[in-house]
Short mmCIF file of C-alpha atoms in Angstrom, two decimals:
data_model
loop_
_atom_site.label_atom_id
_atom_site.label_comp_id
_atom_site.label_asym_id
_atom_site.label_seq_id
_atom_site.Cartn_x
_atom_site.Cartn_y
_atom_site.Cartn_z
CA MET A 1 132.23 180.86 1.54
CA ASP A 2 134.21 183.73 2.87
CA MET A 3 132.66 185.94 5.57
CA LYS A 4 133.40 189.51 6.25
CA PRO A 5 135.51 190.41 9.27
CA GLU A 6 132.68 192.31 10.93
CA VAL A 7 130.41 189.27 10.78
CA GLN A 8 133.11 187.01 12.28
CA THR A 9 133.64 189.38 15.22
CA THR A 10 129.94 189.50 15.95
CA LEU A 11 129.67 185.71 15.94
CA LYS A 12 132.65 185.34 18.32
CA ARG A 13 131.08 187.77 20.73
CA ARG A 14 127.81 185.86 20.70
CA VAL A 15 129.60 182.57 21.44
CA SER A 16 132.03 183.84 24.19
CA LEU A 17 129.51 185.69 26.34
CA PRO A 18 127.53 182.58 27.50
CA LEU A 19 130.77 180.69 28.12
CA VAL A 20 132.18 183.38 30.30
CA GLY A 21 128.89 183.67 32.17
CA GLY A 22 128.84 179.92 32.84
CA ILE A 23 132.38 179.97 34.14
CA LEU A 24 131.64 182.88 36.42
CA GLY A 25 128.50 181.15 37.67
CA LEU A 26 130.42 178.00 38.49
CA ALA A 27 133.06 180.02 40.30
CA ALA A 28 130.39 181.77 42.34
CA ILE A 29 128.78 178.47 43.24
CA GLY A 30 132.16 177.00 44.22
CA GLY A 31 132.91 180.05 46.37
CA LEU A 32 129.51 179.76 48.03
CA ILE A 33 130.05 176.09 48.80
CA ASN A 34 133.53 176.82 50.15
CA GLN A 35 132.15 179.51 52.42
CA SER A 36 129.37 177.20 53.61
CA ILE A 37 131.58 174.25 54.66
CA LEU A 38 134.19 174.15 57.44
CA MET A 39 136.64 171.22 57.51
CA THR A 40 138.30 170.86 60.94
CA ASP A 41 141.61 169.09 61.67
CA ALA A 42 142.77 167.15 64.73
CA GLY A 43 144.79 169.12 67.29
CA TYR A 44 142.97 172.39 66.75
CA THR A 45 139.91 174.08 68.27
CA TYR A 46 137.77 176.21 65.95
CA VAL A 47 135.44 179.02 67.06
CA HIS A 48 132.68 179.79 64.51
CA GLN A 49 131.24 183.29 64.89
CA ASN A 50 127.89 183.88 63.13
CA ASN A 51 127.81 187.61 62.36
CA VAL A 52 124.10 187.52 61.57
CA THR A 53 122.91 186.00 64.87
CA GLY A 54 126.00 186.69 67.00
CA ASP A 55 126.24 183.05 68.08
CA LEU A 56 129.58 181.34 68.78
CA ASP A 57 130.08 177.64 68.02
CA VAL A 58 133.10 175.55 69.11
CA PHE A 59 134.46 172.60 67.08
CA ASN A 60 137.30 170.60 68.65
CA GLN A 61 136.99 167.30 66.74
CA PRO A 62 138.01 166.64 63.13
CA GLY A 63 135.09 166.64 60.70
CA ILE A 64 132.93 168.68 58.30
CA HIS A 65 130.67 171.45 59.64
CA PHE A 66 128.27 173.97 58.03
CA ARG A 67 128.79 177.75 58.43
CA MET A 68 127.05 180.94 57.41
CA PRO A 69 128.64 181.83 54.07
CA PHE A 70 130.30 185.25 53.83
CA LEU A 71 128.73 186.33 57.10
CA SER A 72 130.79 184.25 59.59
CA LYS A 73 134.31 184.19 60.98
CA ILE A 74 136.48 181.20 61.91
CA THR A 75 139.18 181.52 64.59
CA GLN A 76 141.65 178.65 65.03
CA TYR A 77 143.37 177.80 68.35
CA ASP A 78 146.09 175.24 69.01
CA GLN A 79 144.86 172.66 71.52
CA VAL A 80 148.43 172.13 72.80
CA ILE A 81 150.75 175.15 72.96
CA THR A 82 154.48 175.10 73.75
CA VAL A 83 156.13 178.25 75.08
CA SER A 84 159.91 178.06 75.16
CA TYR A 85 162.32 180.60 76.67
CA GLY A 86 165.91 180.44 75.56
CA ASN A 87 165.20 178.06 72.65
CA THR A 88 166.58 179.38 69.34
CA THR A 89 165.51 176.42 67.22
CA GLY A 90 161.77 177.10 67.15
CA GLU A 91 159.90 178.39 64.12
CA ASP A 92 156.95 180.17 65.77
CA PHE A 93 157.47 183.54 67.36
CA TYR A 94 156.63 182.33 70.84
CA GLN A 95 159.39 179.74 70.59
CA ARG A 96 162.08 182.36 69.96
CA LEU A 97 161.83 184.04 73.34
CA PRO A 98 165.02 184.79 75.31
CA ALA A 99 165.79 182.94 78.53
CA ILE A 100 164.00 184.32 81.59
CA GLN A 101 166.18 186.58 83.70
CA VAL A 102 165.51 186.15 87.42
CA ARG A 103 166.86 187.68 90.60
CA PHE A 104 167.43 185.34 93.52
CA ALA A 105 166.92 186.10 97.21
CA ASP A 106 170.61 186.96 97.68
CA THR A 107 170.35 189.53 94.82
CA TYR A 108 172.32 187.41 92.36
CA ILE A 109 170.95 187.28 88.82
CA GLY A 110 170.62 184.27 86.58
CA GLU A 111 169.09 183.27 83.27
CA ILE A 112 166.88 180.21 83.16
CA PRO A 113 165.94 178.53 79.86
CA VAL A 114 162.60 176.87 80.45
CA THR A 115 159.90 175.34 78.27
CA PHE A 116 156.19 175.14 79.19
CA ARG A 117 153.57 173.00 77.59
CA PHE A 118 149.92 174.07 77.92
CA LYS A 119 146.75 172.25 76.97
CA LEU A 120 143.55 174.18 76.17
CA SER A 121 140.22 173.11 77.56
CA LEU A 122 137.76 171.17 75.37
CA ASN A 123 134.80 172.69 77.23
CA PRO A 124 132.93 174.99 74.79
CA GLU A 125 132.06 177.52 77.52
CA SER A 126 135.70 177.86 78.60
CA VAL A 127 136.80 178.19 74.98
CA ILE A 128 134.17 180.85 74.26
CA LYS A 129 135.19 182.83 77.36
CA MET A 130 138.83 182.60 76.30
CA HIS A 131 137.92 183.67 72.75
CA ARG A 132 135.93 186.68 73.95
CA GLU A 133 138.90 187.96 75.95
CA PHE A 134 141.84 187.13 73.63
CA ARG A 135 140.14 186.84 70.19
CA ASN A 136 142.90 184.76 68.56
CA ASN A 137 145.66 182.24 69.21
CA ASN A 138 148.57 184.72 69.11
CA ASN A 139 146.96 187.09 71.59
CA LEU A 140 146.27 184.17 73.92
CA ILE A 141 149.92 183.10 73.83
CA ASP A 142 151.42 186.57 74.12
CA ALA A 143 149.03 188.17 76.61
CA LEU A 144 148.36 185.17 78.88
CA LEU A 145 150.68 182.20 78.52
CA VAL A 146 154.00 183.96 77.92
CA LYS A 147 153.51 186.66 80.55
CA ASN A 148 152.07 184.31 83.19
CA ALA A 149 154.88 181.76 82.72
CA ARG A 150 157.53 184.50 83.01
CA ASN A 151 155.85 186.00 86.08
CA VAL A 152 155.60 182.68 87.93
CA THR A 153 159.24 181.84 87.09
CA VAL A 154 160.49 185.18 88.40
CA ILE A 155 158.43 184.94 91.61
CA THR A 156 159.53 181.35 92.26
CA ALA A 157 163.20 182.33 91.86
CA THR A 158 162.89 184.80 94.75
CA GLN A 159 162.29 181.83 97.06
CA TYR A 160 165.88 180.56 96.50
CA THR A 161 169.34 181.97 96.87
CA GLY A 162 171.57 181.87 93.85
CA GLU A 163 174.04 179.56 95.54
CA GLU A 164 171.22 177.29 96.71
CA PHE A 165 169.71 177.19 93.23
CA PHE A 166 172.92 176.32 91.40
CA GLN A 167 174.09 173.81 94.03
CA GLY A 168 171.27 171.32 93.93
CA GLY A 169 168.01 173.26 94.22
CA LEU A 170 167.13 173.05 90.53
CA ASN A 171 164.85 170.05 90.85
CA GLN A 172 162.95 171.55 93.81
CA PHE A 173 162.66 174.83 91.89
CA LYS A 174 161.14 172.98 88.93
CA SER A 175 158.63 171.25 91.20
CA LYS A 176 157.52 174.50 92.83
CA LEU A 177 157.34 176.27 89.47
CA GLY A 178 155.02 173.62 88.03
CA ASP A 179 152.92 173.58 91.22
CA GLN A 180 152.37 177.37 91.16
CA LEU A 181 151.56 177.37 87.45
CA ARG A 182 148.89 174.72 87.94
CA ASP A 183 147.31 175.79 91.22
CA GLY A 184 148.23 179.44 91.70
CA ILE A 185 151.12 181.54 92.96
CA TYR A 186 151.92 181.40 96.67
CA MET A 187 151.11 184.38 98.84
CA THR A 188 154.58 185.32 100.08
CA GLU A 189 156.35 187.63 102.48
CA ARG A 190 159.97 188.68 102.71
CA ARG A 191 161.59 187.34 105.84
CA GLN A 192 165.04 186.62 107.17
CA VAL A 193 165.49 182.88 107.56
CA GLU A 194 168.26 180.50 108.46
CA VAL A 195 169.55 178.48 105.56
CA GLU A 196 171.25 175.23 106.52
CA GLN A 197 174.25 174.34 104.41
CA ILE A 198 176.22 171.12 104.43
CA ASP A 199 179.92 171.57 103.76
CA LEU A 200 182.97 169.41 104.13
CA ALA A 201 184.60 169.83 107.51
CA PRO A 202 188.03 171.52 107.54
CA VAL A 203 190.93 169.25 106.88
CA GLY A 204 192.44 168.05 110.13
CA VAL A 205 195.04 165.50 111.06
CA ASN A 206 193.06 164.16 113.99
CA GLN A 207 189.83 163.61 112.08
CA SER A 208 188.44 160.13 112.31
CA ASN A 209 187.00 160.58 108.82
CA SER A 210 188.54 163.13 106.49
CA ASN A 211 185.39 163.13 104.33
CA GLN A 212 183.04 163.98 107.17
CA LEU A 213 180.49 166.76 106.65
CA GLN A 214 179.49 169.67 108.87
CA ARG A 215 176.27 171.65 108.98
CA THR A 216 176.42 175.44 108.95
CA GLN A 217 173.65 178.02 109.46
CA GLN A 218 173.44 181.22 107.42
CA LEU A 219 170.89 184.07 107.75
CA VAL A 220 169.51 185.31 104.41
CA TRP A 221 166.48 187.30 103.25
CA LYS A 222 164.08 185.15 101.28
CA THR A 223 160.56 185.27 99.96
CA VAL A 224 158.73 182.53 101.83
CA PRO A 225 155.14 181.28 101.39
CA VAL A 226 152.48 182.37 103.86
CA LEU A 227 150.85 179.29 105.42
CA ASP A 228 147.26 178.82 106.58
CA ALA A 229 146.03 177.08 109.74
CA ASN A 230 146.67 173.68 108.13
CA SER A 231 150.30 174.58 107.28
CA LYS A 232 149.45 174.77 103.60
CA PRO A 233 150.53 177.73 101.44
CA ILE A 234 147.90 180.38 100.71
CA ARG A 235 147.58 180.91 96.96
CA GLN A 236 146.55 183.69 94.62
CA ASP A 237 143.99 183.13 91.92
CA ASN A 238 145.32 181.16 88.99
CA PRO A 239 144.64 183.09 85.75
CA LEU A 240 144.77 179.85 83.72
CA SER A 241 142.15 177.94 85.70
CA GLN A 242 139.28 180.28 84.67
CA TYR A 243 139.86 179.23 81.04
CA GLY A 244 140.46 175.55 81.84
CA ILE A 245 144.08 175.72 80.59
CA ALA A 246 146.26 173.01 82.11
CA VAL A 247 150.06 172.90 82.45
CA THR A 248 151.17 169.44 81.28
CA GLN A 249 154.95 169.83 81.27
CA VAL A 250 157.71 172.05 82.62
CA THR A 251 161.25 171.51 81.34
CA ILE A 252 164.28 173.51 82.52
CA GLY A 253 167.44 173.76 80.48
CA ASP A 254 170.92 174.72 81.61
CA PRO A 255 170.61 177.88 83.76
CA GLN A 256 173.39 180.49 83.55
CA PRO A 257 174.48 182.58 86.57
CA GLU A 258 175.70 186.15 86.35
CA GLU A 259 179.43 186.79 86.34
CA GLN A 260 179.78 187.47 90.08
CA LEU A 261 177.71 184.43 91.03
CA ASP A 262 179.62 182.33 88.54
CA LYS A 263 182.90 183.57 90.03
CA LEU A 264 181.64 182.75 93.53
CA LEU A 265 180.62 179.27 92.47
CA THR A 266 183.90 178.79 90.61
CA ASP A 267 185.95 179.91 93.62
CA LYS A 268 183.95 177.64 95.86
CA LYS A 269 184.38 174.81 93.41
CA ARG A 270 188.12 175.49 93.35
CA LEU A 271 188.23 175.55 97.14
CA VAL A 272 186.29 172.31 97.24
CA ALA A 273 188.68 170.85 94.66
CA ASP A 274 191.68 172.01 96.73
CA ARG A 275 190.09 170.54 99.80
CA ILE A 276 189.39 167.29 98.00
CA ARG A 277 192.96 167.25 96.77
CA ALA A 278 194.21 167.85 100.31
CA ILE A 279 191.90 165.17 101.60
CA GLN A 280 193.09 162.83 98.88
CA GLU A 281 196.72 163.55 99.72
CA GLN A 282 195.97 163.03 103.41
CA GLU A 283 194.04 159.88 102.61
CA THR A 284 196.89 158.73 100.37
CA SER A 285 199.43 159.30 103.14
CA LYS A 286 197.14 157.65 105.61
CA ALA A 287 196.56 154.76 103.23
CA GLN A 288 200.31 154.42 102.65
CA ALA A 289 200.92 154.40 106.41
CA GLU A 290 198.13 151.90 106.89
CA THR A 291 199.54 149.84 104.02
CA GLU A 292 203.02 149.88 105.58
CA GLN A 293 201.56 149.02 108.96
CA LEU A 294 199.50 146.31 107.34
CA ARG A 295 202.59 144.99 105.58
CA LYS A 296 204.43 144.85 108.91
CA GLU A 297 201.42 143.19 110.51
CA ILE A 298 201.34 140.68 107.68
CA GLN A 299 205.08 140.00 108.10
CA ARG A 300 204.71 139.67 111.87
CA THR A 301 201.69 137.45 111.43
CA ARG A 302 203.60 135.33 108.92
CA GLU A 303 206.55 134.99 111.31
CA VAL A 304 204.23 134.16 114.18
CA GLN A 305 202.51 131.64 111.97
CA ASP A 306 205.85 130.14 110.92
CA ALA A 307 206.99 129.91 114.57
CA GLN A 308 203.66 128.46 115.53
CA ARG A 309 203.87 126.02 112.65
CA ASN A 310 207.41 124.97 113.66
CA LYS A 311 206.25 124.60 117.24
CA GLU A 312 203.31 122.55 116.15
CA LEU A 313 205.56 120.41 113.91
CA ALA A 314 207.95 119.82 116.84
CA ILE A 315 205.04 118.97 119.09
CA ILE A 316 203.66 116.68 116.42
CA SER A 317 207.10 115.02 116.05
CA GLN A 318 207.37 114.53 119.83
CA GLN A 319 203.83 113.28 119.96
CA LYS A 320 204.64 110.92 117.11
CA GLU A 321 207.71 109.56 118.94
CA VAL A 322 205.72 109.23 122.15
CA GLU A 323 202.97 107.53 120.24
CA ILE A 324 205.44 105.14 118.60
CA ALA A 325 207.05 104.36 122.00
CA ARG A 326 203.61 103.91 123.51
CA GLN A 327 202.60 101.60 120.68
CA ILE A 328 205.87 99.61 121.09
CA ALA A 329 205.30 99.37 124.84
CA GLU A 330 201.72 98.37 124.26
CA ARG A 331 202.89 95.78 121.72
CA GLU A 332 205.42 94.41 124.22
CA ILE A 333 202.77 94.38 126.90
CA VAL A 334 200.50 92.61 124.50
CA GLU A 335 203.22 90.08 123.71
CA VAL A 336 203.91 89.54 127.42
CA GLU A 337 200.22 89.26 128.08
CA LYS A 338 199.97 86.93 125.14
CA THR A 339 202.82 84.75 126.45
CA LYS A 340 201.36 84.86 129.91
CA ARG A 341 198.00 83.99 128.59
CA LEU A 342 199.39 81.17 126.47
CA ALA A 343 201.22 79.83 129.54
CA GLU A 344 198.03 80.12 131.50
CA VAL A 345 196.23 78.38 128.70
CA ASP A 346 198.86 75.63 128.65
CA LYS A 347 198.66 75.32 132.41
CA GLU A 348 194.92 75.32 132.23
CA LYS A 349 195.21 72.72 129.50
CA GLU A 350 197.59 70.62 131.57
CA LEU A 351 195.39 71.11 134.58
CA ALA A 352 192.41 70.09 132.53
CA ILE A 353 194.34 67.05 131.25
CA ALA A 354 195.50 66.22 134.79
CA GLN A 355 191.99 66.68 136.09
CA ALA A 356 190.76 64.55 133.23
CA ASN A 357 193.47 61.93 133.98
CA LEU A 358 192.60 62.15 137.65
CA ALA A 359 189.02 61.59 136.78
CA ILE A 360 190.04 58.75 134.50
CA GLN A 361 192.30 57.31 137.19
CA LYS A 362 189.54 57.72 139.71
CA ALA A 363 187.20 56.06 137.27
CA ASN A 364 189.75 53.31 136.61
CA SER A 365 190.34 52.93 140.33
CA LEU A 366 186.68 52.75 140.97
CA SER A 367 186.35 50.41 138.01
CA THR A 368 189.18 48.23 139.33
CA GLU A 369 187.74 48.37 142.81
CA TYR A 370 184.36 47.43 141.58
CA GLU A 371 185.90 44.81 139.27
CA ALA A 372 187.83 43.38 142.21
CA LYS A 373 184.68 43.46 144.24
CA ALA A 374 182.91 41.77 141.37
CA ILE A 375 185.67 39.15 141.06
CA LEU A 376 185.62 38.68 144.79
CA ALA A 377 181.90 38.40 144.76
CA LYS A 378 182.12 36.11 141.81
CA GLY A 379 184.81 33.99 143.55
CA ARG A 380 182.74 33.89 146.68
CA ALA A 381 179.76 32.91 144.64
CA GLU A 382 181.72 30.29 142.76
CA ALA A 383 183.21 29.11 146.04
CA GLU A 384 179.77 28.91 147.47
CA ILE A 385 178.63 27.07 144.40
CA LEU A 386 181.67 24.87 144.49
CA LYS A 387 181.18 24.30 148.19
CA ALA A 388 177.59 23.50 147.62
CA LYS A 389 178.64 21.30 144.77
CA TYR A 390 181.21 19.55 146.87
CA ASP A 391 178.75 19.36 149.68
CA ALA A 392 176.39 17.77 147.25
CA TYR A 393 179.18 15.57 146.03
CA GLY A 394 180.02 14.69 149.57
CA SER A 395 176.43 13.74 150.23
CA ASN A 396 176.34 11.60 147.07
CA ARG A 397 179.93 10.36 147.02
CA ASP A 398 179.36 7.17 145.25
CA VAL A 399 177.29 8.71 142.48
CA TYR A 400 179.80 11.49 142.04
CA LEU A 401 182.74 9.10 141.85
CA ALA A 402 180.96 6.94 139.33
CA GLU A 403 180.24 9.93 137.15
CA LEU A 404 183.79 11.18 137.59
CA ASN A 405 185.22 7.86 136.62
CA ARG A 406 182.98 7.80 133.62
CA ASP A 407 184.15 11.25 132.52
CA VAL A 408 187.79 10.34 133.11
CA SER A 409 187.46 7.19 131.14
CA THR A 410 185.83 9.03 128.31
CA ALA A 411 188.62 11.63 128.30
CA LEU A 412 191.31 9.00 128.50
CA TYR A 413 189.85 7.09 125.70
CA SER A 414 189.63 10.28 123.60
CA ASN A 415 193.19 11.34 124.40
CA LEU A 416 194.97 7.95 124.57
CA LYS A 417 193.48 6.12 121.64
CA ASN A 418 196.44 7.03 119.45
CA TYR A 419 199.13 6.67 122.14
CA GLN A 420 201.37 3.69 122.45
CA ILE A 421 202.13 2.64 125.87
CA GLU A 422 205.77 2.60 126.63
CA MET A 423 207.61 2.06 129.73
CA PRO A 424 207.58 5.10 131.79
CA ARG A 425 210.69 6.96 131.95
CA ASN A 426 209.65 8.74 135.00
CA TYR A 427 208.32 7.62 138.26
CA PHE A 428 205.67 9.20 140.23
CA GLY A 429 205.70 8.34 143.84
CA GLY A 430 202.78 8.68 146.14
CA SER A 431 202.61 10.67 149.24
CA GLU A 432 202.45 7.64 151.46
CA GLY A 433 205.32 5.17 150.78
CA GLY A 434 205.64 6.30 147.09
CA LYS A 435 202.32 4.92 146.06
CA LEU A 436 199.70 6.56 143.90
CA THR A 437 196.57 6.89 145.77
CA THR A 438 194.08 6.87 142.90
CA ASN A 439 193.82 6.14 139.19
CA LEU A 440 193.20 9.78 138.58
CA ASP A 441 196.61 10.65 139.91
CA VAL A 442 198.20 8.18 137.60
CA ILE A 443 196.31 9.23 134.55
CA THR A 444 196.98 12.91 135.26
CA GLY A 445 200.67 12.29 135.59
CA PHE A 446 200.85 10.41 132.32
CA GLY A 447 198.85 13.02 130.54
CA ALA A 448 201.19 15.70 131.71
CA LEU A 449 204.12 13.78 130.45
CA GLY A 450 202.55 13.38 127.04
CA ILE A 451 201.88 17.08 126.75
CA VAL A 452 205.47 17.87 127.70
CA GLU A 453 206.82 15.63 125.02
CA LYS A 454 204.57 17.07 122.41
CA SER A 455 205.72 20.55 123.33
CA GLU A 456 209.33 19.50 122.98
CA LYS A 457 208.74 18.19 119.50
CA LEU A 458 207.08 21.32 118.41
CA ALA A 459 209.93 23.41 119.76
CA ALA A 460 212.46 21.30 117.96
CA SER A 461 210.65 21.53 114.65
CA GLU A 462 210.52 25.36 114.83
#
């Protein structure tokens, strides 16, 4: 069923009005919730200002916090802030600051690129005090951190001369700068002081060391700290300490001197280079002379060593010949001693043999003597026995003769039983008128004849 255009328009209006109202209501509720909740991030400090009560709350930890919707203000501060002078690579405005121009005690000017790193306090009271005076992060950086860092850098530079700063005082300058930022600027006074400089001594031929240094004194006007009774510098109030802001890092870049100071440093560098070149040339000449002298010393030492070696070789050769002659003489002496000793041994041997023979002869002589004595004694004994026997025989002559006859008869019978009696061919005469005195003499004579004949037969048969 077709409807009229007027009716369709009326129906659309009735449907769209509640929809639009619902959407607007949801948007209002979302906006209310968004204004009632604060979500904090790490690295930032948030100050919540309640415009109804006038209270200030500080949130420095990440989390979710409730706030008065539409009637409160949130101010965000960086917990760590970096202020850099002379750094053109930064993105924030306080990192695009020009290098700090300073004037040194000797009126020379220089530009120092330096970077400071500050850390805000986490104490709510210090943060609230800081917020009341600076109201936002940019004002804090521009009005306090940037100006205070520049002021301390400029004041610290007046404590150095330009030449002193650019010739090794940079590290000490950095230390003093950080110390005054943290604990307060020194109370100073302008005074003329002696500055000790160490330079290379002028080049001289008679120097024992061409690189030796000399100390020079120079009077300059400087800003020096005022010391208390304990010899510690008196300080001014530190504007950062009342807000609990700490300086965590000071970094200095490559400082640039003004043209006149740069020319002075360049000329001095050139003079030092010329001096070093002169010293090097002098040292080279000296080294060449020392090398030549050393070469001559080496040659002389070598010649002396060769002569000494030849001398030692000659001495060794002579000693060798002497030693050989000594050994030959000792060998000959040994041979003579050996021969002498052998002769002595032979003589001793002969003497021992002679002594032994003498002893033997003595023993033999004694033996013979005793043997003779024994024989003599034996003969005397036998003679005595024989005498006694004959005495006994003489006393019993008849008995003895009977026994003797019996023995003779027995012997004759034993010896003559196989003999044939023949006429004697020989005659035995007695002592008295050629008569045999006894039978025994006769028998003995015949027996002797028989033995002689038997011996003759045996000799003939052989």
